[in-house]
Amino acid sequence: MRRILACLALAFTAACALPGGEAAHPIIGPGGARLSEAELVEALGAAQVVVLGEVHDNAVHHARQARLVRALGPAGLAFEMVPEGSEEGIAVFRAQGGAPAEIGPAIGWERLGWPDWALYSPVFEAAPDAYIAGGGPARAEIRVAVAKGAAAAWGAGSDAVGLDSPPDAETRRRLEDEMIAAHCDRIARLTARAMLEAQRFKDARLAEAALRALERGGGRAILVTGNGHARTDRGAPAYLRSLAPGIAVASVGMIELPLGADPLAQARGLPFDYVWFSDPHRRGDPCEGFG
């Protein structure tokens, strides 16, 4: 699982560059504008749903997420990492006085396959009274999406979400190529096609979780997810537009900047409203031993 997550990160990262420090990694907004963290917070304040991307094992990204959550004070938080099936239990746990820092152990975080709970706990703690929505679909649903497609996994109402309109052939092939490359060129095209259907289904479920966080929290919601799901062109923000066209959404991509790369050039064309660069996390070759 972790090897797969690391390989997926290749679409947005270059591994093992030397650190350049926070000052070397600006926040880029619309039109290439450079923003301070305070200016980013102010801009995100206009959104009802904020989507915060990440590379899952990059501690800097989680520290930034915690700061943004604290500054924005959302009433609801949705997480890709939290199973939807744990949402009700979390609500009961919190109602009984459970602390945000204990949510991970309470839901068996160590068995979920994500990086250490210590990376994520500060994000939960940054909004101690927020409603917590789970964006992780059940494995049975993912299996249906892989075998029969995203629309079949969603069931009734899939047309309203946009899952009945798969990408055209040219776009699909490009996405399949990206998926194959992200998995070290070691999966078949049919496997990539099935995984893309699972990805579409998960993006839609994440959008639905963000809306639950918004509605049940009673105020601004923040969705925490991987960069691939935070994309405005085909990730959760795109499905939010289908599910709730009147909702103001903003997406922040937390992107690892290759050594010596120009931030403005790297940001150009990336599918996020805002891009916040960082040093790459030091990790080994994610393709070593893959498959």
Backbone as a ProteinNet text record, in pm:
[ID]
protein_1_A
[PRIMARY]
MRRILACLALAFTAACALPGGEAAHPIIGPGGARLSEAELVEALGAAQVVVLGEVHDNAVHHARQARLVRALGPAGLAFEMVPEGSEEGIAVFRAQGGAPAEIGPAIGWERLGWPDWALYSPVFEAAPDAYIAGGGPARAEIRVAVAKGAAAAWGAGSDAVGLDSPPDAETRRRLEDEMIAAHCDRIARLTARAMLEAQRFKDARLAEAALRALERGGGRAILVTGNGHARTDRGAPAYLRSLAPGIAVASVGMIELPLGADPLAQARGLPFDYVWFSDPHRRGDPCEGFG
[TERTIARY]
83.3	0	86.8	188.1	271.4	356.2	401.6	476.6	389.8	261.2	170.1	149.3	128.6	109.3	233	350.5	473.6	485.1	445.8	453.2	354.1	234.4	136.6	190.9	270.9	327.2	422.4	473.8	567.7	508.1	377.1	311.8	333.9	364.7	377.6	514.4	604	724.3	849.5	961.8	1091.7	1158.4	1202.7	1246.5	1387.8	1407.6	1540	1624	1563.5	1643.4	1694.2	1801.4	1855	1762.5	1751.2	1658.9	1701.2	1602.2	1630.4	1567.2	1489	1428.3	1294.2	1212.9	1077.7	1078.5	1177.1	1179	1194	1251	1272.2	1148.3	1042.1	923.2	798.3	770.2	659.5	523.5	422.1	283.3	249.6	201.5	166.6	15.1	-41.1	-185.4	-222.4	-347.3	-393.7	-307.4	-278.5	-199.6	-52.9	-7.4	133.5	169.6	68.7	96.5	159.5	259.7	322.1	249.5	211.8	135.6	212.1	190	236.5	135.2	174.2	80.4	-43.4	-24.6	-138.7	-231.7	-173.3	-255.3	-330.1	-267.4	-336.5	-455.5	-436.4	-546.5	-661	-627.1	-730.7	-805.8	-734	-798.6	-887.4	-840.5	-919.2	-1042.5	-1040.7	-1155.5	-1282.6	-1271.3	-1389.8	-1455.6	-1389.9	-1442	-1521.3	-1628.2	-1706.2	-1644.3	-1579.6	-1505.9	-1364	-1267.1	-1125.9	-1068.8	-1001.4	-940	-789.2	-732.9	-588.8	-522.5	-437.8	-366	-244.3	-175	-55.5	15.5	144.2	213.3	214.2	160.4	120.6	232.6	356.9	463.6	547.1	504.1	580	531.1	611.8	571.6	547.3	620	601.3	459.2	406.7	270.9	169.2	188.1	93.2	102.9	223.5	239.8	170.3	181.6	113.3	-37.6	-84.5	-228.2	-280.6	-207.2	-251.2	-259.3	-161	-163.8	-283.2	-308.7	-421.2	-554.5	-567.3	-690.5	-711.3	-605.4	-617.3	-657.7	-599.3	-627.3	-768.5	-817.4	-948.4	-1062.7	-1034.3	-1135.7	-1257.4	-1240.4	-1356.7	-1449.5	-1576.4	-1674.4	-1676.2	-1621.6	-1616.9	-1485.7	-1437.7	-1317.3	-1349.9	-1309.5	-1324	-1184.9	-1165.5	-1034.5	-1044.9	-956.4	-942.5	-903.7	-825.7	-766.8	-865.1	-975.2	-1073.3	-1179.1	-1198.6	-1303.8	-1441.7	-1523.8	-1660	-1731.2	-1700.1	-1763.1	-1725.5	-1620.6	-1578.4	-1642.3	-1711.4	-1760.5	-1857.5	-1953.1	-2051.3	-1983.9	-1892	-1821.2	-1739.6	-1678.5	-1603.1	-1695.3	-1813.7	-1909.3	-1947.9	-1970.2	-2003.9	-1884.9	-1766.2	-1643.8	-1624.7	-1645.8	-1629.8	-1737.5	-1861.4	-1970.8	-1946.8	-1871.2	-1840.8	-1713.7	-1660.1	-1544.2	-1411.2	-1411.4	-1286.2	-1212.6	-1081.4	-1000.7	-962.8	-948	-906.4	-777.4	-683.5	-555.9	-571	-685.8	-709	-795.4	-835.9	-922	-850.2	-725.1	-649.8	-646.6	-597.8	-599.3	-739.5	-840.3	-976.6	-1028.8	-981.9	-1030.5	-930.2	-826.1	-727.8	-640.5	-590.9	-512.4	-396.2	-329.7	-210.8	-242	-369	-406.4	-457.8	-466.3	-527.6	-428.8	-298.6	-199.8	-147.3	-183.5	-135.6	-8.3	66.2	181.4	141.4	240.2	219	116	35.3	-69.2	-11.4	112.5	172.6	178.7	183.6	183.2	46.9	-57.6	-194.1	-263	-224.4	-291.3	-300.1	-192.5	-202.8	-310.2	-340	-444.4	-581.2	-605.4	-729.3	-739.1	-628.4	-627.5	-645.5	-614	-621.8	-765	-862.3	-1004.6	-1075.9	-1056.2	-1099.2	-1248.6	-1328.6	-1474	-1538.1	-1456.4	-1509.4	-1574.7	-1679.2	-1737.7	-1638.4	-1616.5	-1521	-1596.1	-1574.3	-1636.4	-1532.3	-1571.4	-1481.4	-1500.1	-1391.9	-1399.3	-1350.5	-1308.8	-1257	-1368.3	-1396.6	-1503.9	-1471.7	-1574.6	-1555.3	-1482.6	-1403.6	-1328	-1420.8	-1536.3	-1631.7	-1675.8	-1695.3	-1734.4	-1621.9	-1499.7	-1385.6	-1374.3	-1400.2	-1393.6	-1497.7	-1616.1	-1719.2	-1675.2	-1616.6	-1569.3	-1463.2	-1373.2	-1267.6	-1326.4	-1423.9	-1478.8	-1582.8	-1665.3	-1780.3	-1785.7	-1698	-1696.4	-1750.1	-1713.5	-1750.5	-1900.9	-1971	-2115.7	-2186	-2142.4	-2203.1	-2178.2	-2059.6	-2028.6	-2110.8	-2137.7	-2216.4	-2362.7	-2413.8	-2554	-2644.6	-2765.9	-2865	-2809.5	-2833.9	-2788.9	-2650.6	-2590.2	-2454.8	-2449.8	-2562.2	-2565.2	-2555.7	-2619.1	-2616.7	-2477.1	-2400.1	-2264.4	-2167.7	-2198.9	-2110.8	-2034.5	-2066.8	-1994.4	-2042.3	-2155.3	-2204.7	-2139.2	-2049.9	-1983.3	-1833.2	-1784.4	-1640.7	-1562.7	-1432.7	-1351.3	-1359.1	-1340.3	-1337	-1213	-1207.6	-1103	-963	-943	-810.7	-768.4	-861.7	-830.9	-807.3	-891.3	-876.4	-738.8	-694.2	-563	-451.7	-463.8	-362.7	-361.9	-480.4	-488.5	-434.5	-461.3	-406.3	-253.5	-199.3	-53.8	3.4	-64.5	-19.4	-24	-130.3	-145.4	-37.2	-9.9	94.3	230.6	260.1	388	397.4	285.4	284.7	307.1	281.1	304.5	426	525	657.3	655.3	556.1	543	530.3	468.8	462.3	319.5	223.9	87.2	34.6	-56.8	-114.8	-215	-242.2	-335.7	-475.6	-519.3	-651	-656.2	-546.5	-540	-547.4	-475.8	-479.3	-619.9	-689.3	-825.7	-918.2	-904.1	-985.6	-952.1	-823.9	-782.8	-834.7	-842.7	-898.2	-1045.7	-1119.7	-1259.7	-1270.2	-1180.1	-1177.8	-1142.5	-1050.9	-1012.1	-1129.7	-1203.3	-1320.6	-1423.6	-1446.1	-1542.3	-1497.4	-1369.8	-1318.9	-1325.7	-1294.3	-1305.5	-1447.5	-1545.4	-1684.7	-1722.2	-1675.5	-1702.7	-1636.7	-1517.6	-1451.1	-1530.3	-1583.1	-1666.5	-1790.1	-1850.5	-1967.8	-1932.2	-1815.6	-1772.3	-1749.9	-1692.1	-1671	-1803.8	-1904.5	-2037	-2100.6	-2080.6	-2131.3	-2064	-1932.1	-1860.7	-1914.2	-1947.5	-2002.6	-2140.4	-2226.7	-2365.6	-2378.1	-2311.2	-2324.5	-2241	-2133.7	-2055.8	-2123.9	-2198.4	-2270.3	-2186.1	-2081.2	-1995	-1889.8	-1786.6	-1682.2	-1629	-1597.5	-1540.3	-1406.3	-1317.2	-1187.8	-1173.8	-1136	-1108.1	-957.8	-905.6	-762.7	-745.2	-662.9	-650.9	-520	-488	-370	-385.3	-272.7	-276.5	-358.2	-351.5	-426.6	-576.1	-626.8	-770.2	-805.4	-704	-729.5	-732.5	-706	-702.8	-839.6	-835.6	-960.6	-1019.5	-937.4	-988.1	-1063.7	-1018.3	-1086.8	-1091.2	-1047.8	-1048.9	-1177.4	-1171.4	-1289.7	-1352.4	-1272.9	-1336.5	-1427.7	-1391.1	-1476.2	-1610.2	-1609.2	-1734.1	-1813.6	-1746.5	-1818.4	-1899.6	-1843.4	-1918.3	-2044.7	-2039.7	-2158.7	-2259.5	-2210.6	-2299.6	-2361.1	-2286	-2333.1	-2279.2	-2341.6	-2289.7	-2274	-2352.3	-2345.9	-2240.1	-2167.9	-2069.8	-1937.1	-1879.4	-1748.5	-1639.3	-1554.9	-1451.5	-1314.8	-1214.6	-1076.9	-985.9	-888.3	-798.3	-653.3	-580.7	-439.5	-360	-271.7	-181.9	-52.4	-13	116.3	214.2	299.7	380.7	528.7	596	739.2	814	900.4	970.7	1105.9	1130.4	1262	1374.4	1490.5	1605.7	1637.3	1647.4	1685.1	1573.8	1452	1340.6	1283.9	1231	1169.2	1024.3	986.6	850.7	741.4	761.7	658.1	639.7	750.2	741	675.2	709.1	651.3	502.2	461.7	321.3	231.7	289.9	211.8	141.1	10.8	-66.5	-105.2	-53.7	-93.5	-240.5	-317.3	-462.7	-505.6	-459.7	-498.7	-522.7	-603	-622	-497.8	-432.8	-310	-211.5	-83	22.1	120.5	149.4	246	357.2	475.2	587.2	660.3	729	813.1	932.6	1029.4	1133.8	1071	1125.9	1081.8	1120.8	1035.9	1070.3	1178.7	1275.3	1380.7	1324.3	1318.7	1266.5	1347.7	1345.5	1415.4	1341.2	1393.8	1330.7	1198.4	1083.6	955.9	928.5	1003.6	981.5	1068.1	1161.6	1247.9	1166.5	1168.1	1093.5	945.4	900.7	756	706.1	584.7	516.3	556.8
-121.2	0	126.3	126.2	245.6	263.2	150	161.8	222.1	181.2	234.5	383	425	566.7	646.2	589.6	659.3	672.7	568.2	575.2	676.4	682.4	780.4	921.7	940.8	1073.1	1116.7	1023.4	1059.5	1154.3	1151.2	1239.3	1384.7	1411.9	1550.7	1582.8	1482.8	1508.5	1465.4	1513.8	1458.7	1417.7	1294.1	1241.9	1285.6	1308.1	1316	1435.4	1548.9	1668.7	1725.1	1805.4	1865.6	1977.5	1999.4	2099.4	2240.2	2325.1	2464.2	2557.9	2504.9	2589	2643	2679.4	2729.4	2855.5	2942.9	3069.2	3048.5	2936.9	2909.2	2852	2832.9	2765.1	2849.9	2937.5	3031.1	2966.5	3041.7	3008.2	3083.4	3010.6	3071.2	3069.6	3186.6	3199.1	3221	3257.9	3281.7	3385.6	3357.1	3449.7	3452.7	3356.1	3352.3	3443.1	3499.5	3588.9	3511.6	3571	3512.2	3563.1	3471.2	3506.3	3470.6	3546.9	3506.5	3408.4	3342.8	3250.7	3325.4	3445.2	3524.5	3561	3593.1	3625.9	3503.6	3387.1	3264.2	3239.4	3254	3235.7	3331.6	3455.3	3553.7	3512.8	3466.1	3425.2	3302.6	3207.2	3087.1	3115.9	3226.3	3263.5	3286.6	3307.5	3329.2	3198.5	3086.3	2956.4	2889	2819.2	2739.6	2602.5	2550.6	2424.9	2449.8	2418.4	2429.7	2288.2	2258.8	2127.8	2144	2074.9	2082.4	1953.3	1963.9	1847.7	1817.6	1709.8	1669.2	1559.4	1542	1416.6	1347.1	1228.5	1169.8	1159.9	1135.1	1113.9	1238.3	1354	1477.4	1552.4	1552.1	1613.1	1763.2	1830.1	1973.8	2002.9	1920.4	1940.8	1931.8	1836	1820.4	1936.3	1985	2100.7	2223	2241	2353	2337	2214.7	2189.6	2227	2188.5	2219.3	2369.8	2443.4	2589	2649.5	2601.5	2654.9	2621.2	2499.5	2461.1	2549.3	2570.9	2654.5	2797.2	2849.6	2987.9	3003.9	2901.9	2911.9	2871.3	2794.5	2756.2	2688.2	2580.7	2517.2	2451.3	2442.6	2372.6	2224	2187.3	2047.6	2013.9	1891.3	1841	1707.4	1690.9	1562.4	1512.7	1381.6	1322.6	1204	1200.8	1081.4	961.7	984.8	877.2	812	879	827.2	747.7	619.9	543	602.5	603.6	653.5	574.2	445.6	362.4	398	478.2	519.4	651.4	717.2	852.5	856.7	766.8	767.8	736.4	640.3	606.8	723.4	801.1	918.6	1019.3	1039.3	1133.7	1091.2	962.1	910.9	928	894.2	906.9	1050.5	1145.8	1287.6	1332.3	1286.2	1323.2	1272.7	1165.7	1107.9	1166.2	1269.9	1339.5	1297.4	1214.6	1173.1	1290.8	1295.1	1406.5	1385.9	1494.6	1481.2	1401	1416.1	1345.6	1194.9	1149.2	1006.4	944	1023.4	969.3	859.4	882.8	783.2	647.7	641.5	512.1	452.4	538.5	488.8	419.1	459	397.2	297.7	266.2	169.2	222.7	344.1	410.3	324.7	255.7	180.8	67.8	29.8	-78.5	-25	106.7	164.7	184.3	173.6	182.3	321.4	422.1	558.1	582.6	689.9	724.1	745.3	756.6	757	860.1	821.5	909.4	1041.1	1038.9	1161.3	1271.9	1237.3	1338.2	1404.1	1327.4	1375.7	1431.3	1385.7	1427.9	1580.1	1656.9	1802.2	1865.4	1803.3	1856.9	1840.6	1724.7	1702.2	1796.2	1813	1895.5	2043.8	2084.6	2226.4	2277.8	2188.5	2227.6	2133.9	2153.6	2054.9	2031.8	2126.4	2111.3	2076.4	2052.4	2028.4	1890.9	1884.6	1754.7	1683.3	1554.2	1476.9	1385.2	1405	1321.1	1229.2	1105.5	1008	1000.6	1020.5	1017.6	888.8	792.4	667.2	567.4	531.8	435.7	297	217	77.8	2.4	-96.4	-174.5	-245.4	-286.6	-354.9	-262.1	-134.2	-37.9	-17.2	-10.7	6	-113.7	-232.6	-352.2	-346.3	-295.1	-280.2	-178.2	-67.2	35.2	-21.4	-102.9	-164.2	-261.7	-341.2	-446.5	-395.9	-299.1	-259.3	-110.2	-32.5	109.3	193.7	322.4	414.4	433	440.1	461.2	344.7	222.3	104.4	103.8	144.7	147.5	252.4	364.2	470.9	432	373.7	334.1	447.3	450.8	551.6	692	777.6	915.6	939.9	837.2	855.5	957.7	973.2	1071.2	1213.5	1238.8	1372.6	1408.9	1309.1	1332.6	1354.3	1298.3	1308.1	1180	1073.4	948.5	871.5	909.5	845.5	902.2	998.5	1061.1	1039.4	921.2	894.3	980.8	992.9	1071.9	1016.5	1105.3	1058.6	972.1	904	804.3	863.7	983.3	1044.6	1080.1	1140.3	1177.1	1052.2	951.4	828.5	765.8	763.6	704.3	784.8	916.6	999.7	971.8	958.7	929.7	790.8	696.7	561.9	565.1	644.5	657.1	713.5	813.7	872.7	769.9	690.8	590.9	483.3	441.7	340.9	395.1	519.6	579.9	593.3	630.7	646.8	515.4	404.7	272.5	206	291.4	243.6	164.8	192.3	123.6	-27.4	-69.6	-213.2	-262.9	-189.6	-239.9	-237	-326.6	-334.1	-221.1	-190.8	-83.2	-113.4	-237	-270.5	-249.1	-276.2	-250	-101	-22.7	122.9	175.8	120.6	164.5	137	20.4	-14.4	74.9	104.8	190.9	332.6	378.3	511.3	518.1	409.8	407.7	415.5	343.7	351.6	492.9	557.2	694.5	789.5	776.1	861.3	842.1	718.3	689.6	752	737.2	791.1	943.3	1007.6	1153.8	1199.4	1128.8	1165	1143.6	1033.9	1007.8	1113.7	1158.8	1263.8	1393.9	1424.9	1543.9	1533	1416	1393.1	1409.4	1358.6	1372.4	1518.5	1596.4	1738.7	1809.9	1771.6	1832.9	1792.8	1667.7	1628.1	1709.9	1730.3	1810.9	1952.6	2005.3	2140.2	2148.1	2052.7	2057.4	2021.5	1914.7	1870.9	1955.7	2011.5	2102.3	2237.1	2276.5	2403.8	2524.6	2505	2616.5	2567.5	2647.5	2611	2471.1	2399.7	2265.7	2262.2	2178.3	2155	2006.4	1973.3	1836.1	1817.6	1717.3	1684.3	1557.5	1566.4	1453.1	1461.9	1357.3	1359.6	1457.1	1501.7	1600	1553.2	1424.2	1375.2	1395.8	1384.7	1404.2	1552	1636.8	1779.8	1858.2	1791.7	1858.9	1920.5	2040.4	2106.6	2054.8	1990.1	1948.3	1816.6	1722.1	1593.8	1530.4	1602.4	1550.8	1584.7	1580.5	1607.6	1744.2	1851.1	1980.7	1975.5	1894.9	1883.2	1819.6	1719.6	1654.5	1741.6	1825.7	1921.8	2017.5	2053.9	2142.2	2074.4	1942.1	1869.3	1851.9	1818.4	1790.8	1917.2	2025.8	2150	2268.8	2300.4	2404.6	2541.4	2570.5	2703.1	2717.5	2610.3	2613.8	2669.8	2763.8	2819.1	2725.3	2679.6	2580.6	2636.6	2611.6	2648.8	2531.3	2508.5	2394.3	2440.4	2379	2408.6	2281.2	2283	2171.1	2192.2	2093	2096	2015.1	2083.9	2020.5	2024.7	1912.1	1905.4	1961.3	2058.3	2129.6	2064.6	2021.2	1963.5	2064.3	2015.5	2100.2	2188.4	2318.3	2412.6	2454.4	2399.8	2432.8	2571	2635.9	2766.3	2746.9	2799.2	2777.7	2824.7	2941.3	2993.2	2901.4	2852	2761.2	2630.2	2579.8	2454.7	2469.4	2585.4	2607	2623	2666.8	2694.9	2568.3	2575.3	2463	2360	2369.7	2273.3	2296.5	2189.3	2201.9	2227.3	2341.1	2383	2533.7	2581.8	2726.6	2793.4	2723.2	2772.9	2656.8	2689.5	2588	2634.3	2545.2	2575.9	2473.5	2522.8	2433	2398.7	2285.3	2243.6	2167.7	2141.3	2045.5	1907.5	1823.4	1683.7	1615	1526.9	1441.5	1343.7	1318.7	1223.5	1082.7	1016.6	879.3	798.9	669.5	585.2	578	499.5	480	406.8	471.9	407.4	289.6	279.6	170.4	46.6	62.1	-49.8	-163.1	-275.7	-389.9	-384.4	-287.5	-274.9	-393.1	-435.7	-535.2	-675.8
0	0	0	89.3	97.7	-26.9	-87.6	-213.5	-321.4	-325	-425.7	-404.9	-277.2	-248.8	-290	-263.3	-300.9	-451	-523.7	-670.1	-725.1	-665.2	-709.7	-691.8	-589	-564	-674.3	-753.8	-859.1	-962	-973.8	-1070.9	-1036.3	-909.6	-867.7	-807.7	-790.6	-714.1	-788.3	-737.7	-776.5	-646.3	-637.9	-508.8	-475.2	-343.9	-282.9	-327.7	-358.8	-385.1	-253.2	-260.3	-139.8	-94.3	38.2	89.3	54.5	26.2	-2.9	97.1	192.3	294.2	251.3	351.7	325.7	240.2	261.4	188.5	38.9	-1.3	-143.5	-209.7	-134	-184.8	-163	-255.9	-238.2	-259.3	-222.1	-253.8	-382.1	-481.7	-610.2	-625.1	-652.5	-670	-815.2	-839.6	-976.8	-1048.5	-1173.8	-1253.7	-1217.4	-1137.1	-1098.8	-983.7	-915	-802.7	-687	-624.8	-506.5	-383	-296.5	-177.9	-51.9	52.9	184.7	243.2	351.4	415.3	464.5	518.3	565.4	449.6	334.8	217.7	166.8	174.8	136	227.5	356.6	451.6	419.4	391.1	358.1	231.8	131.3	6.4	28.6	107.1	131.4	215.5	286.5	369.7	291	160.4	77.3	35.5	60.7	16.6	127.2	86.7	182.3	203.6	99.4	110.3	60.8	144.2	108.5	99.3	-10.7	-30.9	-16.8	81.3	106.4	61.3	-40.9	-90.3	-5.1	-41.3	30.7	-47.6	-19.7	-46	88.9	97.1	224.1	327.2	283.4	380.3	406.1	355.8	372.8	496	601.6	728.4	715.8	626.6	606.9	560	472.8	422.9	535.6	625.7	736	834.5	858.3	946.6	888.2	757.1	691.9	698.1	674.4	683.2	821.3	925.3	1061.5	1082.9	1030.1	1045.7	972.3	851.3	774.6	840.8	890.6	959.3	1082	1158	1277.6	1241.2	1134.4	1095.1	1039.4	967.1	902.4	994.7	1098.9	1196.8	1137.6	1062	998.6	1100.2	1064	1146.8	1114.7	998.5	958.1	890.8	914.9	850	784.9	661.5	592.4	557	567.4	543.7	450.2	350.1	267.1	352.2	456.3	536	632.4	660.5	756.1	680.4	712.1	644.4	671.2	568.1	586.1	695.9	705.7	806	948.6	968.6	1102.7	1145.7	1054.3	1081.9	1199.9	1200.7	1308.8	1442.5	1441.6	1564.4	1617.5	1527.1	1569.5	1635.6	1578.7	1636.7	1778.5	1798.6	1931.9	2025.9	1976.5	2055.7	2102.7	2011.6	2047.3	2145.8	2125.1	2214.7	2356.6	2367.8	2498.6	2560.2	2495.8	2550.6	2492.9	2388.3	2327	2265.3	2283.7	2234.4	2088.6	2012.1	1871.6	1855.3	1948.8	1938.1	1952.3	2003.6	2023.9	1915.7	1816.9	1711.3	1633.5	1599.2	1523	1591.5	1715.8	1785.5	1796.8	1812.5	1829.4	1704.7	1587.5	1463.7	1405.8	1480.4	1432.7	1321.4	1338	1233.3	1183.5	1276	1238.4	1141.8	1130	1037.9	903.9	889.1	769	654.4	682	574.8	545.1	626.7	604.9	685.7	654.6	737.5	884	968.7	1113.1	1157.6	1254.5	1308.8	1359.7	1407.5	1459.6	1355.2	1226.1	1120	1106.1	1126.9	1101.9	1225.5	1342.8	1465.2	1479.6	1450.6	1465.3	1377	1262.5	1174.5	1241.6	1300.8	1374.7	1495.4	1565	1685.5	1654.7	1531.6	1495.6	1489.2	1478.5	1479	1576.5	1706.6	1806.4	1813.4	1764.1	1772.8	1638.5	1537.2	1402.8	1391.6	1309.4	1274	1182.6	1204.4	1125	1029.7	900.5	797.6	736.2	713.8	653.3	503.4	429.6	284.1	221.4	303.8	250.7	225.3	99.7	70	122.4	138.9	179.6	69.2	108.6	10.5	-87.4	-39.4	-128.5	-240.5	-209.8	-312.7	-413.2	-364.1	-453.7	-547.4	-494.8	-579.6	-690.5	-660.1	-762.3	-866.4	-821.7	-915.5	-1009.1	-955.3	-1036.4	-1136.7	-1093.3	-1178.9	-1277.3	-1233.6	-1314.1	-1346.7	-1289.2	-1318.8	-1204.4	-1206.8	-1099.8	-1087.9	-1199.9	-1195.7	-1128.5	-1158	-1096.5	-946.3	-903.4	-761.4	-688.4	-755.1	-692.8	-683.5	-788.1	-790.4	-833	-776.8	-815	-796.3	-895.1	-888.3	-943.8	-1002.7	-1054.9	-1168	-1238.7	-1347.5	-1293.5	-1178.9	-1120.4	-1070.1	-1032.8	-983.8	-1099.9	-1214.8	-1329.6	-1357.5	-1283.3	-1303.2	-1425.4	-1481	-1602.2	-1728.4	-1710.8	-1825.5	-1814.9	-1853.5	-1844.8	-1942.7	-1925.5	-2017.8	-2159.9	-2258.1	-2396.3	-2416.8	-2531.4	-2555.4	-2546.1	-2602.9	-2601.2	-2458.7	-2383.4	-2244.9	-2160.5	-2183.3	-2105.8	-2127.2	-2252.3	-2279.7	-2212.1	-2213.5	-2146.3	-1995.9	-1937.4	-1794.3	-1763.3	-1852.7	-1833.9	-1838.6	-1932	-1941.5	-1811.3	-1754.7	-1629.2	-1516.2	-1512.7	-1407.2	-1420.1	-1542.5	-1565.6	-1522	-1559.8	-1520.3	-1368.7	-1304.3	-1159.2	-1087.6	-1156.9	-1099.4	-1164.6	-1195	-1234.3	-1365.1	-1451.2	-1580.9	-1564.6	-1454	-1425.5	-1406	-1458	-1458.2	-1601.3	-1631.5	-1765.8	-1786.9	-1915.3	-1946	-1891.6	-1899.2	-1845.8	-1694.9	-1627.3	-1483.4	-1456.1	-1535.4	-1519.5	-1542.5	-1641.6	-1670.5	-1552.3	-1493.2	-1376.4	-1257.9	-1239.7	-1129.3	-1147.1	-1272	-1298.2	-1259.6	-1282.4	-1240.8	-1088.4	-1019.8	-873.4	-828.2	-900.8	-867.8	-885.5	-993.7	-1017.4	-906.6	-870.9	-765.1	-632.7	-600.9	-475	-473.4	-586.5	-594.2	-563	-618.9	-593.9	-448.2	-388.9	-247.4	-158.1	-193.9	-117.6	-123.9	-241.4	-254.5	-165.3	-164.2	-80.6	67.7	108.4	247.6	284	192.2	218.5	239.8	162	179.1	311.9	355.2	486.9	597.2	583.9	682.3	685	567.7	557.8	623.3	590	636.5	784.1	825.6	964.9	1059.2	1008.7	1091.2	1107.7	1005.5	1012.4	977.8	900.8	860.3	763.8	741.7	646.4	672.3	563	572.7	500.9	549.6	486.2	458.4	335.5	295	286.4	356.5	354.3	273.3	168.4	76.3	-1.6	-73.8	-158.2	-273.8	-326.7	-435.2	-555.1	-586.2	-701.1	-686.8	-565	-539.8	-523.1	-501.8	-481.3	-612.1	-723.6	-853.4	-887.1	-943.4	-979.4	-1109.8	-1193.6	-1323.7	-1318.2	-1234.9	-1232.4	-1093.5	-991.8	-856.5	-782.8	-650.5	-568.9	-597.5	-621.5	-652	-774.4	-874.7	-993.7	-958.8	-871.9	-832.1	-735.8	-659.7	-576.9	-663.4	-779.3	-870.3	-920.8	-939	-984.4	-871.3	-752.5	-640.1	-581.8	-580.7	-518.5	-597.5	-710.7	-799.6	-734	-630.8	-569.4	-462.4	-431.7	-324.1	-375.2	-300.6	-335.3	-284.5	-376.4	-345.1	-383.2	-299.8	-331.9	-301.5	-388.3	-374.9	-363.6	-268.5	-248.7	-274.5	-373.1	-396.7	-320.2	-240.6	-170.2	-254.9	-326.1	-430.6	-395.8	-414	-390.6	-512.1	-487.3	-594.5	-621	-744.4	-776.2	-753.2	-719	-691.7	-811.8	-787.7	-891.3	-984	-964.8	-1054.1	-1021.6	-1123.2	-1107.2	-1061.8	-945.8	-896	-991.2	-1052.4	-1142.6	-1262.9	-1317	-1431.7	-1390.6	-1272.8	-1225.5	-1197.4	-1147.4	-1111.3	-1233.7	-1343.8	-1463.4	-1512.4	-1517.3	-1568.6	-1465.6	-1342.7	-1240	-1203.2	-1184.5	-1167.7	-1023.1	-968.3	-834	-836.5	-743.3	-734.1	-676.6	-583.6	-521.2	-512.5	-531.6	-521.3	-414.4	-318.6	-213	-223.4	-261.8	-285.5	-156	-159.3	-47.5	-102.9	-15.9	-50.1	-63.5	-147.9	-148.8	-17.9	26.6	140.1	94.8	180.7	145.5	155.7	44.1	40.9	-59.8	-46.9	-141.2	-273.8	-364.1	-493.8	-472.9	-498.9	-473.6	-566.5	-674.7	-768.8	-739.4	-643.8	-611.1	-548	-608.9	-556.5	-583.9	-665	-691.7	-775.1	-741.3	-822.4	-800.3
[MASK]
+++++++++++++++++++++++++++++++++++++++++++++++++++++++++++++++++++++++++++++++++++++++++++++++++++++++++++++++++++++++++++++++++++++++++++++++++++++++++++++++++++++++++++++++++++++++++++++++++++++++++++++++++++++++++++++++++++++++++++++++++++++++++++++++++++++++++++++++++++++++++++++++++++

